[in-house]
Amino acid sequence: MVKKMFIDGEWLEGSKDKILDIINPATGKVFEQVYESSIEDTKKAIAAAKKSFYVTREWRDMDSQSRSMVLLKIAEKIDENADELAMLDTLDNGKPLREAEGDISDAAHCFRYYAGLIKAPYGGVYDVNSGFGKMRSYAVHEPIGVCAQITPWNFPMLMSVWKLAPALAAGNSVVFKPSPKAPLSTIRLFEIFEECGMPKGVCNLLQGDAEVGTEMSLSPDVDMIAFTGSTKVGQLLMKNASVNVKKIGLELGGKSPNIIFADADIDGAVEWAMIGIFFNAGQVCSAGSRIIIEKSIHDTFVEKLKRKAEAMTIGNPVNNYDIGPVIGEKDMEKILGYIQSGIEEGATLVCGGKRYTEGECADGFFICPTIFDNCTADMKIVREEIFGPVVTVQTFETVEEAIDMANDTVYGLAGAVFTSDLAKGHNVIAELRAGITWMNCYNPTFNEAPWGGYKMSGIGRELGVRGLEEYQEVKQININLTPGVLGWYENE
Ligand code: NAD
């Protein structure tokens, strides 16, 4: 049965009469279908969210204890349905099941985190000198209103929850659009919202691509646009948001450096570098796609990395191979195009570099883990986000050289340093122009800590306290503690 959209508390087929095919990237076959939303459906969803926020106000006015209880119930239901949700992410995204299981568990904890945080003290009280007598100034946080949220396909459930949990915790109403490439776990999540008694009109789910997203970002009835995806689309949305000066949150692309010093634990660094680039087949915004390695250990490191990459098992992600397919045929072609450009620009192909079509992978979109050595800063494979299982290797001799290479990018999402000298590690991290950094590890992510990018990797932060504040307005309230006549105009 074709999956429906969720508008104003009802599951609807929508008005467009167009159906999106959902493809399993491991087989290349359509296995599910979803109704695509029209502009009219989008307007209807925005109107429902607006009414629920400004007129019925049930969710917005609910006390934080009750709102927190609903969020806890959602977390519990996510855990109860974890196997189904993980399988949905594996089927439409192609990630190995064990990776999807981790995402679902994190998603449940994200709801628990914000269920707790919404009850924490917030705002502030300021002791001020007004020049008008004794005053007290304080600040409160309020929900923003109607939040439009748009997500990519690479962590379908998790990217949805990173946006929905804080927005709902803060008391907002939302209009949500997942990527048309992997919408299934989000549809199931909205069923869970309904089962948990979320008031009508507070959570609305649309399906589609640029047309729907453009309408969401242009609508004057949307108070905030929160987007995770490519920098190119983020730039468009920034322009659209200016129409009514919407609040905006952007989580965009990256080309993150992974700096490895000669004094690092080499075997540990090799393993983390693998996780840095081959987790989710390299389709991770924070992927450590540029290995920057100290010259004296270059040969040993690359040899060890090559051996491990060549030993990775490739296959249907349902069966938990090390690496699954990339999301789609066009995406695969794009990644293979980058590989070709690396070869043409003179990088040394160490391993991989081709599509994988053995056995059950014949019709899927699999790419062998790929390492390019002897890369230089001007190469396309070093400068652009490939978003696939492809890593470049550059070498350095001094700390300054490593820092310069690391920061030589328009992006600023993430970066890591491997060293046994903690002072050196801290000093290098202090120089990285990136929002998420690691020392002696790569990729662990926490609901409690702020996530987001410098430079062209984005604006704002998700997760942590900052992630909740993104979905709140701050109101300053000033109280005159000596009411009565001031005597300012004495000329009567
Ligand atoms: P994308 O930009 O193509 O699409 C993202 C979302 O935007 C999708 O839902 C898509 O339907 C929608 N969209 C596309 N065109 C639009 C338009 N003109 N107006 C409004 N919406 C539009 O990105 P993608 O391929 O889905 O995801 C990969 C990108 O996401 C990579 O660049 C990756 O680095 C980035 N990403 C960033 C983070 C982060 O936290 N910084 C996390 C995950 C992914």
XYZ file of C-alpha atoms and ligand atoms in Angstrom:
536
model
C 0.000 0.000 0.000
C 1.271 3.487 -0.893
C 2.379 5.407 2.227
C 0.489 8.586 3.035
C 1.410 12.022 4.321
C 0.244 13.260 7.741
C -1.543 16.623 7.822
C -3.613 18.082 10.651
C -3.861 14.746 12.447
C -4.915 12.731 9.388
C -3.132 10.336 7.014
C -3.833 11.614 3.507
C -3.065 10.669 -0.083
C -2.611 14.357 -0.929
C -3.824 16.254 -3.963
C -1.043 15.591 -6.456
C -1.756 12.129 -7.749
C 1.963 11.493 -7.968
C 3.763 8.604 -6.344
C 7.412 8.398 -5.355
C 9.227 5.081 -5.742
C 11.447 4.101 -2.842
C 14.409 2.049 -4.027
C 16.433 -0.442 -2.007
C 20.024 0.546 -2.928
C 21.266 -2.977 -2.213
C 19.093 -4.450 -4.964
C 18.277 -1.453 -7.169
C 14.595 -2.451 -6.938
C 11.537 -0.413 -5.930
C 10.181 -1.914 -2.702
C 7.863 0.784 -1.355
C 5.898 3.794 -2.586
C 4.951 7.113 -1.049
C 2.442 9.779 -2.140
C 4.233 12.988 -3.121
C 2.924 16.212 -1.597
C 1.781 19.115 -3.752
C 2.139 22.834 -3.104
C -1.496 22.732 -1.985
C -0.725 19.961 0.534
C 2.250 21.967 1.759
C 0.089 25.049 2.315
C -2.463 22.894 4.135
C 0.203 21.440 6.443
C 1.589 24.893 7.215
C -1.929 26.198 7.929
C -2.564 23.265 10.280
C 0.684 23.899 12.135
C -0.111 27.602 12.362
C -3.592 26.937 13.746
C -2.263 24.471 16.313
C 0.313 27.000 17.505
C -1.626 30.267 17.408
C -5.255 29.163 17.893
C -5.721 25.798 19.610
C -2.386 26.130 21.463
C -2.746 22.745 23.210
C 0.883 21.685 22.806
C 2.394 25.126 23.207
C 0.454 25.777 26.443
C 0.936 22.286 27.890
C 2.989 22.425 31.089
C 6.525 21.168 30.648
C 5.932 18.136 32.900
C 3.127 16.876 30.635
C 5.053 17.673 27.449
C 8.061 15.863 28.846
C 5.902 12.784 29.585
C 4.744 12.645 25.949
C 8.362 12.817 24.753
C 9.317 9.989 27.138
C 6.454 7.899 25.782
C 7.747 8.503 22.232
C 11.226 7.343 23.325
C 9.736 4.197 24.823
C 7.799 3.437 21.639
C 10.914 3.960 19.529
C 12.678 1.365 21.676
C 9.704 -1.013 21.475
C 9.743 -0.732 17.661
C 13.524 -0.585 17.307
C 13.869 -3.701 15.129
C 11.287 -2.479 12.626
C 12.707 1.070 12.528
C 16.277 -0.162 12.067
C 15.199 -2.454 9.238
C 13.406 0.436 7.499
C 16.594 2.550 7.639
C 18.632 -0.364 6.302
C 16.212 -1.044 3.455
C 15.825 2.481 2.075
C 19.243 3.864 3.043
C 21.441 0.782 2.614
C 23.342 1.085 5.887
C 24.448 -2.120 7.636
C 21.795 -3.214 10.143
C 24.119 -2.852 13.144
C 24.685 0.816 12.192
C 20.925 1.387 11.834
C 20.336 -0.227 15.239
C 22.763 2.260 16.796
C 20.905 5.161 15.135
C 17.532 4.032 16.508
C 18.879 3.652 20.026
C 20.425 7.160 19.804
C 17.107 8.522 18.519
C 15.224 7.202 21.569
C 17.850 8.739 23.865
C 17.592 12.048 22.025
C 13.874 12.242 22.949
C 14.747 11.305 26.551
C 17.444 13.977 26.679
C 15.084 16.749 25.544
C 12.271 15.418 27.749
C 14.604 16.092 30.680
C 16.132 19.315 29.384
C 12.777 21.042 28.922
C 12.368 20.850 32.701
C 15.757 22.364 33.495
C 16.076 25.982 34.691
C 16.524 28.437 31.832
C 16.575 32.145 31.095
C 18.197 34.559 33.543
C 17.605 37.339 36.025
C 19.699 40.503 35.632
C 20.581 43.075 38.236
C 20.405 46.281 36.170
C 20.974 49.989 36.652
C 18.325 51.757 34.559
C 18.723 55.432 35.439
C 14.919 55.369 36.018
C 14.901 53.981 39.536
C 15.067 50.379 40.695
C 14.399 47.836 37.973
C 14.614 44.083 37.628
C 15.238 42.520 34.258
C 14.746 38.873 33.403
C 14.549 36.700 30.298
C 12.297 33.796 29.378
C 12.474 31.345 26.492
C 9.427 30.809 24.301
C 8.770 28.543 21.310
C 9.367 30.149 17.902
C 6.084 29.084 16.291
C 5.802 27.113 13.055
C 9.085 25.337 12.298
C 9.687 23.855 8.847
C 12.242 21.060 8.923
C 13.980 19.388 5.970
C 16.384 16.450 6.251
C 18.733 14.332 4.100
C 18.765 10.570 3.626
C 22.084 9.559 5.194
C 20.820 9.037 8.770
C 17.077 8.961 8.041
C 15.740 8.400 11.559
C 18.460 10.215 13.453
C 18.423 13.400 11.365
C 14.619 13.553 11.791
C 14.861 13.125 15.545
C 17.709 15.657 15.995
C 15.249 18.230 14.635
C 11.893 16.988 15.926
C 12.835 16.235 19.548
C 14.122 19.739 20.470
C 11.509 21.588 18.359
C 8.661 19.684 20.017
C 10.231 19.866 23.483
C 10.283 23.656 23.124
C 6.530 23.686 22.329
C 6.675 24.472 18.598
C 4.465 23.104 15.836
C 6.281 21.505 12.898
C 5.989 20.828 9.204
C 8.512 18.159 8.323
C 9.891 16.870 5.019
C 12.339 13.948 4.911
C 14.453 13.137 1.871
C 12.444 11.367 -0.842
C 15.253 8.802 -0.978
C 14.708 7.474 2.565
C 11.430 8.578 4.170
C 10.187 5.309 5.696
C 11.413 5.398 9.297
C 10.161 8.991 9.597
C 6.687 7.890 8.463
C 6.754 5.240 11.196
C 7.922 7.904 13.685
C 4.907 10.064 12.871
C 2.651 7.039 13.500
C 4.319 6.818 16.903
C 3.597 10.524 17.509
C -0.064 9.813 16.803
C -0.067 6.750 19.094
C 1.450 8.879 21.861
C -1.342 11.452 21.721
C 0.407 14.374 20.067
C -2.320 17.026 19.577
C -3.798 17.507 16.100
C -1.864 19.798 13.757
C 1.320 19.958 15.861
C 3.295 17.478 13.725
C 2.755 17.455 9.967
C 4.627 15.231 7.545
C 5.060 16.035 3.849
C 6.794 14.033 1.138
C 8.700 15.278 -1.882
C 11.788 17.145 -2.942
C 12.755 20.690 -4.003
C 9.245 21.893 -4.880
C 7.850 21.173 -1.408
C 11.035 22.372 0.317
C 10.978 25.646 -1.604
C 7.370 26.300 -0.637
C 8.200 25.566 3.024
C 11.112 27.994 2.986
C 9.215 30.772 1.199
C 5.987 30.649 3.192
C 5.412 33.760 5.294
C 3.534 31.556 7.775
C 6.688 29.611 8.631
C 8.669 31.185 11.466
C 11.790 29.030 11.230
C 13.467 26.811 8.673
C 15.785 24.086 9.921
C 17.703 22.261 7.220
C 20.246 19.484 7.027
C 21.688 18.751 3.607
C 24.067 20.027 0.978
C 25.667 23.466 1.133
C 24.208 24.260 -2.295
C 20.609 23.805 -1.148
C 21.426 25.506 2.181
C 22.472 28.617 0.252
C 19.151 28.634 -1.633
C 17.198 28.265 1.582
C 19.075 31.155 3.164
C 17.894 33.375 0.337
C 14.307 32.075 0.587
C 14.267 32.544 4.360
C 14.983 36.229 3.936
C 11.447 36.700 2.548
C 10.062 37.080 6.072
C 13.388 36.972 7.956
C 12.760 33.443 9.196
C 15.004 32.061 11.876
C 17.336 29.621 10.147
C 19.390 26.602 11.147
C 21.704 25.010 8.580
C 23.644 21.750 8.960
C 25.565 21.428 5.705
C 28.383 19.557 4.014
C 31.966 18.902 5.026
C 35.423 17.832 3.881
C 36.937 17.068 7.227
C 40.630 16.536 8.031
C 41.940 13.614 10.038
C 45.463 14.564 11.200
C 47.708 11.724 12.306
C 51.028 12.434 14.039
C 53.944 10.003 14.147
C 53.619 9.629 17.940
C 50.042 8.272 17.670
C 49.045 4.675 18.403
C 49.165 3.673 14.734
C 46.916 0.618 14.844
C 44.305 2.567 16.815
C 44.533 5.480 14.381
C 44.085 3.116 11.409
C 40.938 1.624 12.917
C 39.422 5.050 13.736
C 40.367 6.350 10.288
C 38.395 3.414 8.823
C 35.376 4.353 10.960
C 35.961 7.978 9.945
C 35.593 7.294 6.236
C 33.884 3.948 5.687
C 31.074 4.168 8.285
C 27.765 4.417 6.359
C 29.828 3.957 3.146
C 31.369 7.393 3.680
C 27.986 9.125 3.416
C 28.518 11.046 6.632
C 28.675 14.855 6.741
C 31.507 14.722 9.286
C 33.438 11.958 7.437
C 37.213 12.074 7.874
C 37.654 12.231 4.127
C 41.113 13.858 4.150
C 43.819 11.920 5.989
C 46.725 14.248 6.713
C 49.638 12.169 7.929
C 53.137 12.855 9.252
C 55.661 11.860 6.600
C 57.738 9.523 8.800
C 54.827 7.092 9.343
C 53.173 7.559 5.960
C 54.249 4.261 4.367
C 53.415 2.098 7.391
C 50.049 3.799 7.902
C 48.924 3.604 4.285
C 49.955 -0.057 4.048
C 47.932 -0.932 7.186
C 44.941 1.119 6.011
C 45.027 -0.570 2.615
C 45.096 -4.050 4.171
C 42.081 -3.255 6.360
C 40.119 -1.552 3.553
C 40.713 -4.505 1.210
C 39.552 -6.905 3.921
C 36.185 -5.180 4.353
C 33.228 -7.354 3.497
C 30.764 -5.849 1.027
C 27.189 -7.022 0.691
C 23.513 -6.671 1.476
C 23.344 -4.504 4.614
C 20.544 -6.637 6.026
C 23.198 -9.315 6.542
C 25.530 -6.908 8.358
C 28.451 -6.776 5.984
C 31.087 -4.143 6.827
C 29.973 -1.841 4.066
C 26.673 -1.473 2.228
C 25.689 0.286 -0.984
C 25.589 4.034 -1.563
C 22.132 5.581 -1.701
C 21.346 5.612 -5.425
C 22.492 4.996 -8.962
C 23.111 8.683 -9.764
C 24.988 9.110 -6.485
C 27.122 6.074 -7.348
C 27.897 7.518 -10.776
C 28.861 10.829 -9.176
C 31.253 9.104 -6.751
C 32.772 7.034 -9.579
C 33.196 10.313 -11.497
C 35.227 11.710 -8.588
C 37.354 8.560 -8.553
C 38.034 9.004 -12.262
C 38.985 12.642 -11.711
C 41.421 11.599 -8.940
C 43.140 9.218 -11.327
C 43.249 11.851 -14.085
C 44.644 14.491 -11.731
C 47.536 12.196 -10.793
C 46.626 10.833 -7.343
C 47.804 7.263 -6.659
C 44.924 4.794 -6.402
C 45.910 2.505 -3.504
C 42.821 0.303 -3.476
C 39.191 0.160 -4.544
C 38.282 2.702 -7.192
C 35.468 0.724 -8.749
C 31.911 -0.488 -8.479
C 31.416 -3.834 -6.714
C 29.076 -6.245 -8.510
C 29.949 -9.676 -7.101
C 27.122 -12.161 -6.354
C 24.116 -10.579 -4.644
C 25.582 -7.103 -5.234
C 25.134 -7.295 -9.018
C 22.219 -4.856 -9.231
C 22.990 -2.752 -6.153
C 24.952 0.490 -5.897
C 28.109 -0.765 -4.181
C 31.535 0.897 -4.367
C 34.746 -0.705 -3.097
C 36.432 1.188 -0.219
C 38.798 3.543 -2.010
C 42.083 5.152 -0.895
C 43.970 7.783 -2.896
C 47.588 8.526 -1.912
C 49.980 11.347 -2.948
C 47.131 13.831 -3.094
C 47.650 17.567 -3.432
C 45.567 20.488 -2.234
C 44.436 21.517 -5.706
C 42.838 18.176 -6.632
C 39.062 17.997 -6.921
C 39.004 14.880 -4.723
C 40.694 16.898 -1.947
C 38.545 20.017 -2.326
C 34.998 18.714 -2.891
C 32.677 16.645 -0.729
C 32.510 13.220 -2.432
C 30.019 11.683 0.042
C 31.114 8.117 -0.615
C 33.736 5.587 0.565
C 36.693 7.545 -0.812
C 39.565 8.954 1.273
C 42.545 11.066 0.225
C 46.001 10.992 1.854
C 48.335 14.016 2.101
C 51.574 14.239 4.067
C 53.118 16.911 6.293
C 56.397 17.483 8.125
C 55.606 20.248 10.643
C 52.670 20.955 12.942
C 52.034 24.277 11.169
C 51.896 22.527 7.804
C 49.330 20.036 9.170
C 47.128 22.854 10.509
C 47.314 24.810 7.244
C 46.372 21.731 5.211
C 43.505 20.893 7.582
C 42.012 24.388 7.349
C 42.495 24.693 3.590
C 38.811 24.116 2.783
C 35.615 26.138 2.465
C 34.013 23.725 4.934
C 34.381 23.618 8.718
C 32.282 20.789 10.038
C 34.642 18.355 11.773
C 38.220 17.214 12.252
C 40.404 14.917 14.347
C 43.934 14.681 15.690
C 45.761 11.489 16.602
C 48.758 11.883 18.921
C 50.057 10.627 22.258
C 51.126 14.185 23.157
C 47.954 15.625 24.693
C 49.259 19.207 24.786
C 50.068 19.034 21.077
C 46.659 17.513 20.395
C 44.851 20.283 22.274
C 46.910 22.979 20.581
C 46.173 21.623 17.118
C 42.454 21.249 17.879
C 42.420 24.879 19.054
C 43.633 25.882 15.574
C 41.066 23.821 13.626
C 38.311 25.954 12.121
C 35.660 23.289 12.667
C 32.686 22.795 14.967
C 33.120 19.119 15.895
C 36.533 17.716 16.767
C 37.956 14.517 18.180
C 41.267 13.483 19.703
C 42.373 9.864 19.224
C 38.968 8.826 17.892
C 36.675 9.699 14.987
C 32.887 10.109 14.713
C 31.421 9.400 18.196
C 28.486 11.804 18.602
C 26.516 12.643 21.726
C 23.003 13.973 22.298
C 24.387 16.148 25.105
C 26.998 18.030 23.039
C 26.387 20.753 20.411
C 26.741 19.664 16.775
C 27.319 22.023 13.865
C 29.746 23.662 11.506
C 31.979 26.670 10.965
C 32.311 28.384 7.577
C 30.225 26.854 4.741
C 29.267 23.857 6.894
C 26.386 25.698 8.487
C 24.772 28.077 10.896
C 23.655 27.203 14.419
C 23.901 23.994 16.409
C 21.855 20.853 16.886
C 21.818 18.693 20.028
C 22.700 19.700 23.571
C 21.337 22.830 25.247
C 22.182 24.879 22.141
C 20.006 22.518 20.084
C 16.978 23.371 22.231
C 17.733 27.098 22.176
C 17.726 27.024 18.353
C 13.986 26.406 18.623
C 13.324 29.130 21.183
C 12.882 32.874 21.092
C 14.219 34.831 24.060
C 12.053 37.511 25.601
C 13.462 40.231 27.844
C 11.078 41.397 30.584
C 11.810 44.583 32.536
C 9.941 45.373 35.760
C 9.832 48.745 37.426
C 10.195 48.050 41.163
C 9.339 51.634 42.138
C 6.065 52.272 40.310
C 4.506 55.727 40.461
C 5.290 59.181 39.091
C 8.783 59.573 37.743
C 8.773 63.348 37.335
C 10.438 63.180 33.904
C 8.157 65.819 32.227
C 7.610 68.564 34.820
C 6.312 71.318 32.475
C 2.541 70.847 32.941
P 20.358 17.641 -0.449
O 20.752 19.040 -0.124
O 20.305 17.231 -1.850
O 18.884 17.360 0.128
C 18.577 17.558 1.490
C 17.077 17.792 1.636
O 16.733 18.997 0.951
C 16.206 16.704 1.021
O 15.082 16.513 1.852
C 15.790 17.294 -0.323
O 14.576 16.773 -0.779
C 15.662 18.763 0.047
N 15.842 19.701 -1.071
C 16.532 19.509 -2.234
N 16.485 20.627 -2.995
C 15.786 21.545 -2.294
C 15.399 22.904 -2.531
N 15.735 23.531 -3.661
N 14.687 23.560 -1.585
C 14.352 22.939 -0.432
N 14.664 21.644 -0.150
C 15.378 20.963 -1.066
O 21.305 16.705 0.421
P 21.318 15.119 0.520
O 21.929 14.556 -0.701
O 19.969 14.626 0.919
O 22.287 14.894 1.770
C 23.656 14.936 1.683
C 24.201 16.241 2.200
O 23.753 16.486 3.519
C 25.727 16.239 2.275
O 26.225 17.448 1.779
C 25.992 16.120 3.775
O 27.240 16.615 4.187
C 24.853 16.880 4.340
N 24.605 16.514 5.751
C 24.971 17.396 6.724
C 24.804 17.057 8.068
C 25.236 17.978 9.175
O 24.891 17.710 10.316
N 25.979 19.032 8.908
C 24.241 15.817 8.395
C 23.873 14.960 7.370
C 24.063 15.311 6.044
